Short mmCIF file of C-alpha atoms and ligand atoms in Angstrom, two decimals:
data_model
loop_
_atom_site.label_atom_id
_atom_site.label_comp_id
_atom_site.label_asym_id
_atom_site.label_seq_id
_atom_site.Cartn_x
_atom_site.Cartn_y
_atom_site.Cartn_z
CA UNK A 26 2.97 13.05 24.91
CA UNK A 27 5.34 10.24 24.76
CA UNK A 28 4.40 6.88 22.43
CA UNK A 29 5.77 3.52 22.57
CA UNK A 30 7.18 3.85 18.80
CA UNK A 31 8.89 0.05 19.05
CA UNK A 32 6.47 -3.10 18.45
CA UNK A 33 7.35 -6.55 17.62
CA UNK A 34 4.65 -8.75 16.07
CA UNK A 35 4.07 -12.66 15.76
CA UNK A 36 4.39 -14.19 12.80
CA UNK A 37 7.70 -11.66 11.14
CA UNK A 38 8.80 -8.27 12.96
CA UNK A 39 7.23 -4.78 11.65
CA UNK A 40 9.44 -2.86 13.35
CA UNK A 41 8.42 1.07 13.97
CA UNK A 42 11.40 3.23 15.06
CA UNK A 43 12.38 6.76 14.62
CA UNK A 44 15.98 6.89 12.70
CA UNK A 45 15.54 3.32 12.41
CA UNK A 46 17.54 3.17 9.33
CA UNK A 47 20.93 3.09 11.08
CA UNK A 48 19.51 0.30 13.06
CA UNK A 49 18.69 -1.85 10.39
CA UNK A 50 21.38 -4.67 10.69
CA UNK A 51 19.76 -5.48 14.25
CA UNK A 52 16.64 -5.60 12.65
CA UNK A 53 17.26 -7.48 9.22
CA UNK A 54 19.66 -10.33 8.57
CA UNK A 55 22.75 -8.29 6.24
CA UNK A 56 25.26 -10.37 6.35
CA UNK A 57 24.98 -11.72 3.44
CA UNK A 58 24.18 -10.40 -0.70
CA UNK A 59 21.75 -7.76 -0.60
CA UNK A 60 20.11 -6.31 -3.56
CA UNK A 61 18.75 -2.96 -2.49
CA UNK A 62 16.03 -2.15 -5.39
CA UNK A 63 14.44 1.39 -4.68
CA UNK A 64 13.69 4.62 -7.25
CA UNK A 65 15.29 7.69 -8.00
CA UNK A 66 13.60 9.78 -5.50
CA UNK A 67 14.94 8.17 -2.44
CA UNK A 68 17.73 10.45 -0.93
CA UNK A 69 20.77 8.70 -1.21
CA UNK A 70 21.77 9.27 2.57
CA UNK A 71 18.55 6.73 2.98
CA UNK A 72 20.42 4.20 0.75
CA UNK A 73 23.96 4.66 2.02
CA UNK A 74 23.00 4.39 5.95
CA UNK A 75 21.27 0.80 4.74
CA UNK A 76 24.03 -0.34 2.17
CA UNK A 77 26.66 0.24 4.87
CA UNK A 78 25.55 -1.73 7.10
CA UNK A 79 25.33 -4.79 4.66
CA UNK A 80 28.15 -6.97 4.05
CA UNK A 81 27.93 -6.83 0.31
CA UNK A 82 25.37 -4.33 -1.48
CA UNK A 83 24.11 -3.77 -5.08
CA UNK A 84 21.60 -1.12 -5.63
CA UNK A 85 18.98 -1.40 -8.24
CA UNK A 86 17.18 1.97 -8.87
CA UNK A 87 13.77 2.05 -10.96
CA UNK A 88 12.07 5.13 -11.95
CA UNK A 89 9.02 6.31 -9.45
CA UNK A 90 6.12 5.77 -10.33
CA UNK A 91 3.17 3.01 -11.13
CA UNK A 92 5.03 2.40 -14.32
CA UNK A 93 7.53 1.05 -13.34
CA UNK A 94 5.19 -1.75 -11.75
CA UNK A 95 5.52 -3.45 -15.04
CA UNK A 96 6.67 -6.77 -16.35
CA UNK A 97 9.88 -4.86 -18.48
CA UNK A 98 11.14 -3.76 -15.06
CA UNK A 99 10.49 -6.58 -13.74
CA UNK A 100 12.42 -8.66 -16.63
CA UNK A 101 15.40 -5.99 -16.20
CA UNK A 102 15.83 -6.67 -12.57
CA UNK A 103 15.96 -10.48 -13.05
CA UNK A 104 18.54 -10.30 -15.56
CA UNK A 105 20.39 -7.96 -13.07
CA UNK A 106 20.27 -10.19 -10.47
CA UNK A 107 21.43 -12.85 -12.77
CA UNK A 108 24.65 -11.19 -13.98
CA UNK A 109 25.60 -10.31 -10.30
CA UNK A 110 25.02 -13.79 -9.78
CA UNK A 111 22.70 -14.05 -7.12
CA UNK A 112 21.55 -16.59 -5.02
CA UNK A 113 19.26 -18.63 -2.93
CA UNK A 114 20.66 -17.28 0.50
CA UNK A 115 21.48 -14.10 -0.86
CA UNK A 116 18.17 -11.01 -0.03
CA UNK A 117 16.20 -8.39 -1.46
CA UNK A 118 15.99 -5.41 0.49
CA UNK A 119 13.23 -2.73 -0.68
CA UNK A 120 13.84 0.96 0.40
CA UNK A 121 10.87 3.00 -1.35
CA UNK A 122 7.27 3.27 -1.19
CA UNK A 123 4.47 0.96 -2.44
CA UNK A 124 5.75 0.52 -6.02
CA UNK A 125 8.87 -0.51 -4.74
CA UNK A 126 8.05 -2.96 -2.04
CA UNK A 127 5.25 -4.27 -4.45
CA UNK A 128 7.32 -4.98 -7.68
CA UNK A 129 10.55 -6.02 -5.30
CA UNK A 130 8.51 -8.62 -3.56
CA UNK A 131 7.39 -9.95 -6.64
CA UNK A 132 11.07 -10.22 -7.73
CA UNK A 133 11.98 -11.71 -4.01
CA UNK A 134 9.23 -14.33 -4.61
CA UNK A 135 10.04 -15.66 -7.68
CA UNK A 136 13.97 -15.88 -7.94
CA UNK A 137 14.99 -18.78 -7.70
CA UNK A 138 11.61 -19.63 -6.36
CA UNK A 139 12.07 -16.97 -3.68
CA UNK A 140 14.32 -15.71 -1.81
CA UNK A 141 14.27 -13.60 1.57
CA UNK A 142 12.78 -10.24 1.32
CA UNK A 143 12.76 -7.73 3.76
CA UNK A 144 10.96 -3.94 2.91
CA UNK A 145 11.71 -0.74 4.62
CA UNK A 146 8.92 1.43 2.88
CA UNK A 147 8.84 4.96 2.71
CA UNK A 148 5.57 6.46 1.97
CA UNK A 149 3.17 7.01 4.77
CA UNK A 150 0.70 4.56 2.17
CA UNK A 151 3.61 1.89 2.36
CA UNK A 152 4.10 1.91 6.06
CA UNK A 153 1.03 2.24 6.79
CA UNK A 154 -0.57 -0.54 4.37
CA UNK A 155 1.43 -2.14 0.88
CA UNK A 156 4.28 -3.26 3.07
CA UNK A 157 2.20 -5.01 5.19
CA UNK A 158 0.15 -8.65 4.49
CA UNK A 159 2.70 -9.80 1.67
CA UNK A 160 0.47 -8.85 -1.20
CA UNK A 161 3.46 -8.31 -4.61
CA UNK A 162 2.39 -7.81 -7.68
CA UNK A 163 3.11 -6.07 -10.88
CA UNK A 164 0.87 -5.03 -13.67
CA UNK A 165 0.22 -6.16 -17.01
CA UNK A 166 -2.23 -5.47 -19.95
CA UNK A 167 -3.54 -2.46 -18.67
CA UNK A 168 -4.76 -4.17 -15.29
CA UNK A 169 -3.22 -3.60 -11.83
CA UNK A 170 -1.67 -6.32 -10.00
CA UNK A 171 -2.66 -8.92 -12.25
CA UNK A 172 0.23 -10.99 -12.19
CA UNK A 173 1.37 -11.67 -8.16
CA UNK A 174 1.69 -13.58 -5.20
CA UNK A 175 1.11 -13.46 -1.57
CA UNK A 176 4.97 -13.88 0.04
CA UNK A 177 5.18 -12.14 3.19
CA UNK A 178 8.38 -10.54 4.18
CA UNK A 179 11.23 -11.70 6.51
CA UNK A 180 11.14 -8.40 8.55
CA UNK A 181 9.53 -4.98 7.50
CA UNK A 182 11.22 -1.77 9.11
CA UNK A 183 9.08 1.41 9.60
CA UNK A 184 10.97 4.49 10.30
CA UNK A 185 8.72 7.30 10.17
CA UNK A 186 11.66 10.18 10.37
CA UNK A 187 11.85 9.52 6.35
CA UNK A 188 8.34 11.01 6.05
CA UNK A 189 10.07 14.61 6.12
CA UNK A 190 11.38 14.27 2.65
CA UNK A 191 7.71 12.95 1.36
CA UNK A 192 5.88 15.54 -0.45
CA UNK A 193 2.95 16.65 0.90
CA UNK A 194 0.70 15.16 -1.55
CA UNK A 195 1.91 12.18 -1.02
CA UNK A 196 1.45 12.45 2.97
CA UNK A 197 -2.13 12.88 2.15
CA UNK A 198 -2.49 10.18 -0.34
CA UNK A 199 -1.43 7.63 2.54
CA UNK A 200 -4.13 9.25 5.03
CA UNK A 201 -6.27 8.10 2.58
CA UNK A 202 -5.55 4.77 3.08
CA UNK A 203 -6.32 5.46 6.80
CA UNK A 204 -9.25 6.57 6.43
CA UNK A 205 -9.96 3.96 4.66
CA UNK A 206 -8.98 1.75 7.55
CA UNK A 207 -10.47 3.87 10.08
CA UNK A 208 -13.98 4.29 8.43
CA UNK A 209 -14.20 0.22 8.35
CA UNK A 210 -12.50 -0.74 11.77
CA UNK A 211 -12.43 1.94 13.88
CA UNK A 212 -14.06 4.49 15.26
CA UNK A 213 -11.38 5.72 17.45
CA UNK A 214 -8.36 5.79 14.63
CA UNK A 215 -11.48 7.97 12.85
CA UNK A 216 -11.60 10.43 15.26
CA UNK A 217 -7.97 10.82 15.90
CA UNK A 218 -8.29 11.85 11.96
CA UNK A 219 -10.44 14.28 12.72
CA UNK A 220 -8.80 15.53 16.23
CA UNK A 221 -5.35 15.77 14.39
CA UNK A 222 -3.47 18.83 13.82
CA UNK A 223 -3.24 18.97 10.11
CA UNK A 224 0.56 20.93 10.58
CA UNK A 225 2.09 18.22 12.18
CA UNK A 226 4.19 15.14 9.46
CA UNK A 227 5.08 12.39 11.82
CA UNK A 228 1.39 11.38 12.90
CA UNK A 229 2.90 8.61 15.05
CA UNK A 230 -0.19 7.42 16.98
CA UNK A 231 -2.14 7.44 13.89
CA UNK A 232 0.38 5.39 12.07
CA UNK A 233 1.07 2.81 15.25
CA UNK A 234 -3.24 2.01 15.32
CA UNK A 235 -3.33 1.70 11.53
CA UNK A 236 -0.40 -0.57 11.29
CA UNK A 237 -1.55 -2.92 14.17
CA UNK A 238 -5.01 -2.96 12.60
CA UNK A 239 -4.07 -3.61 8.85
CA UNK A 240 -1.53 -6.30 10.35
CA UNK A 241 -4.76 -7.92 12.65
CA UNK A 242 -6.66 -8.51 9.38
CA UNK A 243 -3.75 -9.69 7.09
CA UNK A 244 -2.71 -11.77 9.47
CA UNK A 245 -6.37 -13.35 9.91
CA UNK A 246 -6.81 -13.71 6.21
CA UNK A 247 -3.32 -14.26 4.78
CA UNK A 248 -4.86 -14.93 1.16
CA UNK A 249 -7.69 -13.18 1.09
CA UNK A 250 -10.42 -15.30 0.99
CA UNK A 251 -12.96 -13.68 3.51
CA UNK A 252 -12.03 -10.87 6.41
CA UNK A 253 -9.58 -9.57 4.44
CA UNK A 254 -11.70 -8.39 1.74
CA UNK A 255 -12.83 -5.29 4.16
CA UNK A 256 -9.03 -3.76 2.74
CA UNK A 257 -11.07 -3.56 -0.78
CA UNK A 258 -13.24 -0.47 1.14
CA UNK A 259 -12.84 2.05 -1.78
CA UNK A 260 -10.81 -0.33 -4.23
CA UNK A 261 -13.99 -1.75 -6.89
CA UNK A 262 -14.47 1.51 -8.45
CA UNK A 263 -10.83 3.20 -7.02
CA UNK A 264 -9.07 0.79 -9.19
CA UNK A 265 -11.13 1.42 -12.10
CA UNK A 266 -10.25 5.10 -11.88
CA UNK A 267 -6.50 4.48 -11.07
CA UNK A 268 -6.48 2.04 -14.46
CA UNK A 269 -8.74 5.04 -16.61
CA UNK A 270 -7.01 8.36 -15.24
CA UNK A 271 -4.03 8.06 -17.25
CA UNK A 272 -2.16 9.04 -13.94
CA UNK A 273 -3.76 12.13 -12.88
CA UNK A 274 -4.74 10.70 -9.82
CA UNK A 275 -2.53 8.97 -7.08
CA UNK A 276 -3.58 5.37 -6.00
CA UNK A 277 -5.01 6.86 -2.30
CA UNK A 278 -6.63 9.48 -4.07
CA UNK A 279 -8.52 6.68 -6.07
CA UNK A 280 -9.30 5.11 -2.67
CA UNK A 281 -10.82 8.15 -1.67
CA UNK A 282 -13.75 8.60 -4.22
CA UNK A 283 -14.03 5.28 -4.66
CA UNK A 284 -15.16 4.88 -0.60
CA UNK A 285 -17.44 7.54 -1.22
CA UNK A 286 -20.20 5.46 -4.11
CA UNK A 287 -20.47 2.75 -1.16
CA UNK A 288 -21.27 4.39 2.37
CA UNK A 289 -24.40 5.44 4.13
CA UNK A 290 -25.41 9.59 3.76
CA UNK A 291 -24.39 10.02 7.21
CA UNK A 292 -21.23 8.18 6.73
CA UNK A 293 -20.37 9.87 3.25
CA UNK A 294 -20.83 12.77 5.12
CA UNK A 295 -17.78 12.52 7.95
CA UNK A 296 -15.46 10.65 5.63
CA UNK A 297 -16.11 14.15 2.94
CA UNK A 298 -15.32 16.54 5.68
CA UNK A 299 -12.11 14.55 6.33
CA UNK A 300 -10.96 14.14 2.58
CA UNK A 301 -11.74 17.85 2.14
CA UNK A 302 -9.35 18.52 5.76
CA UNK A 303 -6.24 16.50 3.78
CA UNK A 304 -6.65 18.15 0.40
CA UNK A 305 -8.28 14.88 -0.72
CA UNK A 306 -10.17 15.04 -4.07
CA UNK A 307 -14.41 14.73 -3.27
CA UNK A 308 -15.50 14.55 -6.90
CA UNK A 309 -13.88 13.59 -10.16
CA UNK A 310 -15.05 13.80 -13.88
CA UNK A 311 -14.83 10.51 -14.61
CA UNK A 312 -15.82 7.86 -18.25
CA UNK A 313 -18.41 5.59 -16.60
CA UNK A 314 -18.41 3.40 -19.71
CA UNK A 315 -15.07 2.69 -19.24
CA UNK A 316 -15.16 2.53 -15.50
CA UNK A 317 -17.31 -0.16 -16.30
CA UNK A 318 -15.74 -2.18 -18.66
CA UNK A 319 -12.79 -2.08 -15.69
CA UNK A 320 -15.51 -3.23 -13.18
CA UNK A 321 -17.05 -6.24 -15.52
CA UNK A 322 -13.25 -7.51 -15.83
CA UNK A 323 -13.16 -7.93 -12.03
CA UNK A 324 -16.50 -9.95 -12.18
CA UNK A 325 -14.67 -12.31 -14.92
CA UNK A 326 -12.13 -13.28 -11.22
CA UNK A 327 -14.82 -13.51 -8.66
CA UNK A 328 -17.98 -14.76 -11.10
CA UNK A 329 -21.31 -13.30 -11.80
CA UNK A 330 -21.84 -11.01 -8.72
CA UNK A 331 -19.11 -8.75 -7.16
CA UNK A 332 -18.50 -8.25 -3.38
CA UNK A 333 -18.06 -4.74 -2.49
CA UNK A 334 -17.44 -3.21 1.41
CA UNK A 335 -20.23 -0.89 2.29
CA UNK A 336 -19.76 1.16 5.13
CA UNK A 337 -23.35 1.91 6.89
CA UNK A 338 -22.03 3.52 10.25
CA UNK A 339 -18.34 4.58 10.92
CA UNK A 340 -16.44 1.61 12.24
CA UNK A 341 -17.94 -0.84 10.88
CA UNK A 342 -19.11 -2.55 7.50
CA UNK A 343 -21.32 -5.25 5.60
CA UNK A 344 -20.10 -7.22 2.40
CA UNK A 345 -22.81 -6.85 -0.23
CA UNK A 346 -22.86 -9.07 -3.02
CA UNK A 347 -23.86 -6.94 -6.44
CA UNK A 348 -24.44 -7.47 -10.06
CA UNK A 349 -22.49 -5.19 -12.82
CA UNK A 350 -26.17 -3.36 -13.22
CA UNK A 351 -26.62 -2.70 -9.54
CA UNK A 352 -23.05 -1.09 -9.96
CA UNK A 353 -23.82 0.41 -13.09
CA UNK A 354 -27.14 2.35 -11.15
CA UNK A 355 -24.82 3.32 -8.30
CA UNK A 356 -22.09 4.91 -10.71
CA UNK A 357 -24.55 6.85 -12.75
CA UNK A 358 -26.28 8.05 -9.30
CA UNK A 359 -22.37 9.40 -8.68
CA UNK A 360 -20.99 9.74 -5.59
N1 NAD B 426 0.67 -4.68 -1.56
C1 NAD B 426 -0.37 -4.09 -1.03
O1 NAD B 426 -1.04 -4.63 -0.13
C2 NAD B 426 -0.75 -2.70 -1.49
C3 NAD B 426 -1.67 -1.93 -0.75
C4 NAD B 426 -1.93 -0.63 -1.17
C5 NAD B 426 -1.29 -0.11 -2.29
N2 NAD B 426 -0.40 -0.89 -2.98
C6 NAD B 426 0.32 -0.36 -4.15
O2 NAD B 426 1.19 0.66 -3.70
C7 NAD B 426 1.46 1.55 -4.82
C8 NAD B 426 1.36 2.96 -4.35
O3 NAD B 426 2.33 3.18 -3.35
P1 NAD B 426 2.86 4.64 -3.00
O4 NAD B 426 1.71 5.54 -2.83
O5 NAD B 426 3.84 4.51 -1.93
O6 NAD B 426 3.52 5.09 -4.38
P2 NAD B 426 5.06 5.21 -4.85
O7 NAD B 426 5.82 4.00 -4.51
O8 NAD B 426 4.98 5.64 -6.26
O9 NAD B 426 5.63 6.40 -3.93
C9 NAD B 426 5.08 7.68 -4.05
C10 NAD B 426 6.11 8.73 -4.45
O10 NAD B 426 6.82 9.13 -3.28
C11 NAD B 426 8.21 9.02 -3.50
N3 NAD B 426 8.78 8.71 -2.19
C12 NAD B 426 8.56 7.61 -1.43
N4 NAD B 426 9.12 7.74 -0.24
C13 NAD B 426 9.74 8.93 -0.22
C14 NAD B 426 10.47 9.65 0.76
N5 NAD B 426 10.63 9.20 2.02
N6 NAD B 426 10.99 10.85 0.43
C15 NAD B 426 10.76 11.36 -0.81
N7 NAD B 426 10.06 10.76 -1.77
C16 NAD B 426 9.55 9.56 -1.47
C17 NAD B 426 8.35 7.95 -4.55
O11 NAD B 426 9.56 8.08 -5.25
C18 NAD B 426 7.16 8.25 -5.43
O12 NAD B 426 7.45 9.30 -6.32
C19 NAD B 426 0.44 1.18 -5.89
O13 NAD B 426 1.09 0.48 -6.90
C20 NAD B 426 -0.56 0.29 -5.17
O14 NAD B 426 -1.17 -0.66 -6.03
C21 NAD B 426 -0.11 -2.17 -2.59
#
């Protein structure tokens, strides 16, 4: 079957094309400074086939992982850019997955009160959500994304050929993130989860329908103040066990038993049988107390009651409005 991989959207290009890194100078403006931030575990050839193509090129490489979603790397890449004496209409270029497009946007958006960012992620969970919507952030004090801003990007390219070097467990943390979208949205993208041959890397039909419906909502909501919230399916109690796991689990994993403590039996049911089909974790030990404590902190930003996505029937969801007790009975029911 043959799929229109190439899709131009409204308000800034998300570009989806297979060995699309060699096309990037059509795609992105490079003739100009680029600082290319990404992390160690990004081949180089990825890198090169990009840097070449700019007319100038400085690579900044952070170490993978969360960590490095902190305001010390943060600091460190500022004073880099500083040295190499960057400017207003010079660009950021991100080549990595969400940690990199999250902390590099964050960097785009406040130098020299921003400058033009463009993100060419490379996790199936970055392609197929972080690099979309212009959500940056880093973290600080032991809380995800506390310190950010909404800056969208000037282009984001999505070549899916780079998904053969990502590990396996990292494939199925970004279906995770699908399912996510799929159990909210869509029935259809939900049952091409379920039709899918498990063997196969480059899922391209899954990953056009979950782009175009992550970039429908963003778009709708830019700053989250209403339809965007149904992205949070999974995310009240996911975060909470991303912040307490001390990094055992991967932030799609989180996702995945947090979506399960706020959907209907029958619901629960289909979205287990497809976390169990993509190795995704069901059940997890985890410190309620603590969980908690994470929770109440999130009630401190949106007030006395918390909003959490509830999906009753696949494809669709309610916003319920609860208090840290009604949580509290719902976490020590488990999920
Ligand atoms: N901004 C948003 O809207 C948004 C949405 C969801 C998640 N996030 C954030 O995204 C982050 C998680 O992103 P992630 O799952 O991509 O994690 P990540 O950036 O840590 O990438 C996962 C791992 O895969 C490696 N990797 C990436 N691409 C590769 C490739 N093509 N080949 C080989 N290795 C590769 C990375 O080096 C890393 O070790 C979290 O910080 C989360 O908060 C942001």
């Amino acid at each position: 079957m043959k799929y229109n991989i190439r899709k131009k959207f409204e308000k800034y290009d998300i570009k989806i094309i297979k060995r699309g890194l060699k096309r990037t100078s059509e795609i992105f403006n490079l003739k100009r400074k680029i600082l290319i931030v990404t992390d160690e575990n990004i081949p180089e050839r990825y890198i090169k086939e990009v840097a070449d193509q700019t007319k100038e090129s400085l690579v900044y490489k952070i170490e993978p992982g969360e960590k490095s979603k902190s305001i010390e790397v943060y600091k460190d890449i500022m004073n880099f850019m500083i040295e190499n004496d960057f400017t207003r209409s010079d660009a950021v270029v991100a080549i990595g997955g969400g940690v990199v497009g999250d902390l590099s946007g964050f960097v785009a958006s406040t130098y020299m009160r921003g400058i033009d960012f463009y993100n060419i992620p490379t996790s199936l969970l970055a392609q197929v959500d972080s690099s979309i919507g212009g959500k940056t952030a880093i973290d600080f004090h032991g809380i995800k994304n506390i310190i950010g801003s909404f800056y969208q990007p000037k282009g984001v390219l999505i070549d899916v050929s780079v998904l053969k070097t990502l590990p396996e467990r990292e494939i199925n943390n970004g279906i995770a993130e699908i399912i996510k979208i799929a159990a909210t949205q869509s029935k259809d993208l939900f049952s091409l989860l379920e039709n899918e041959e498990r063997t196969k890397r480059t899922i391209m039909p899954i990953i056009l329908e979950a782009v175009k419906l992550k970039k429908i909502i963003a778009e709708q909501d830019e700053k989250e103040s209403g339809l965007r919230r149904v992205l949070n399916f999974g995310h009240t109690i996911g975060h909470a066990i991303e912040e307490s796991c001390e990094g055992k689990l991967l932030h799609g994993e989180c996702v995945a038993l947090g979506m399960l403590y706020f959907s209907s039996k029958e619901a629960r049911e289909k979205i287990i049988n497809l976390l169990k089909k993509y190795d995704l974790p069901c059940s997890y030990e985890i410190n309620k107390e603590k969980i908690l404590e994470l929770i109440a902190h999130d009630k401190k930003k949106y007030g006395e009651r918390i909003n959490v996505i509830y999906v009753e029937e696949i494809g669709s969801y309610i916003e319920k409005s609860l208090t840290i007790n009604e949580i509290r009975e719902i976490i020590e029911k488990g999920n």
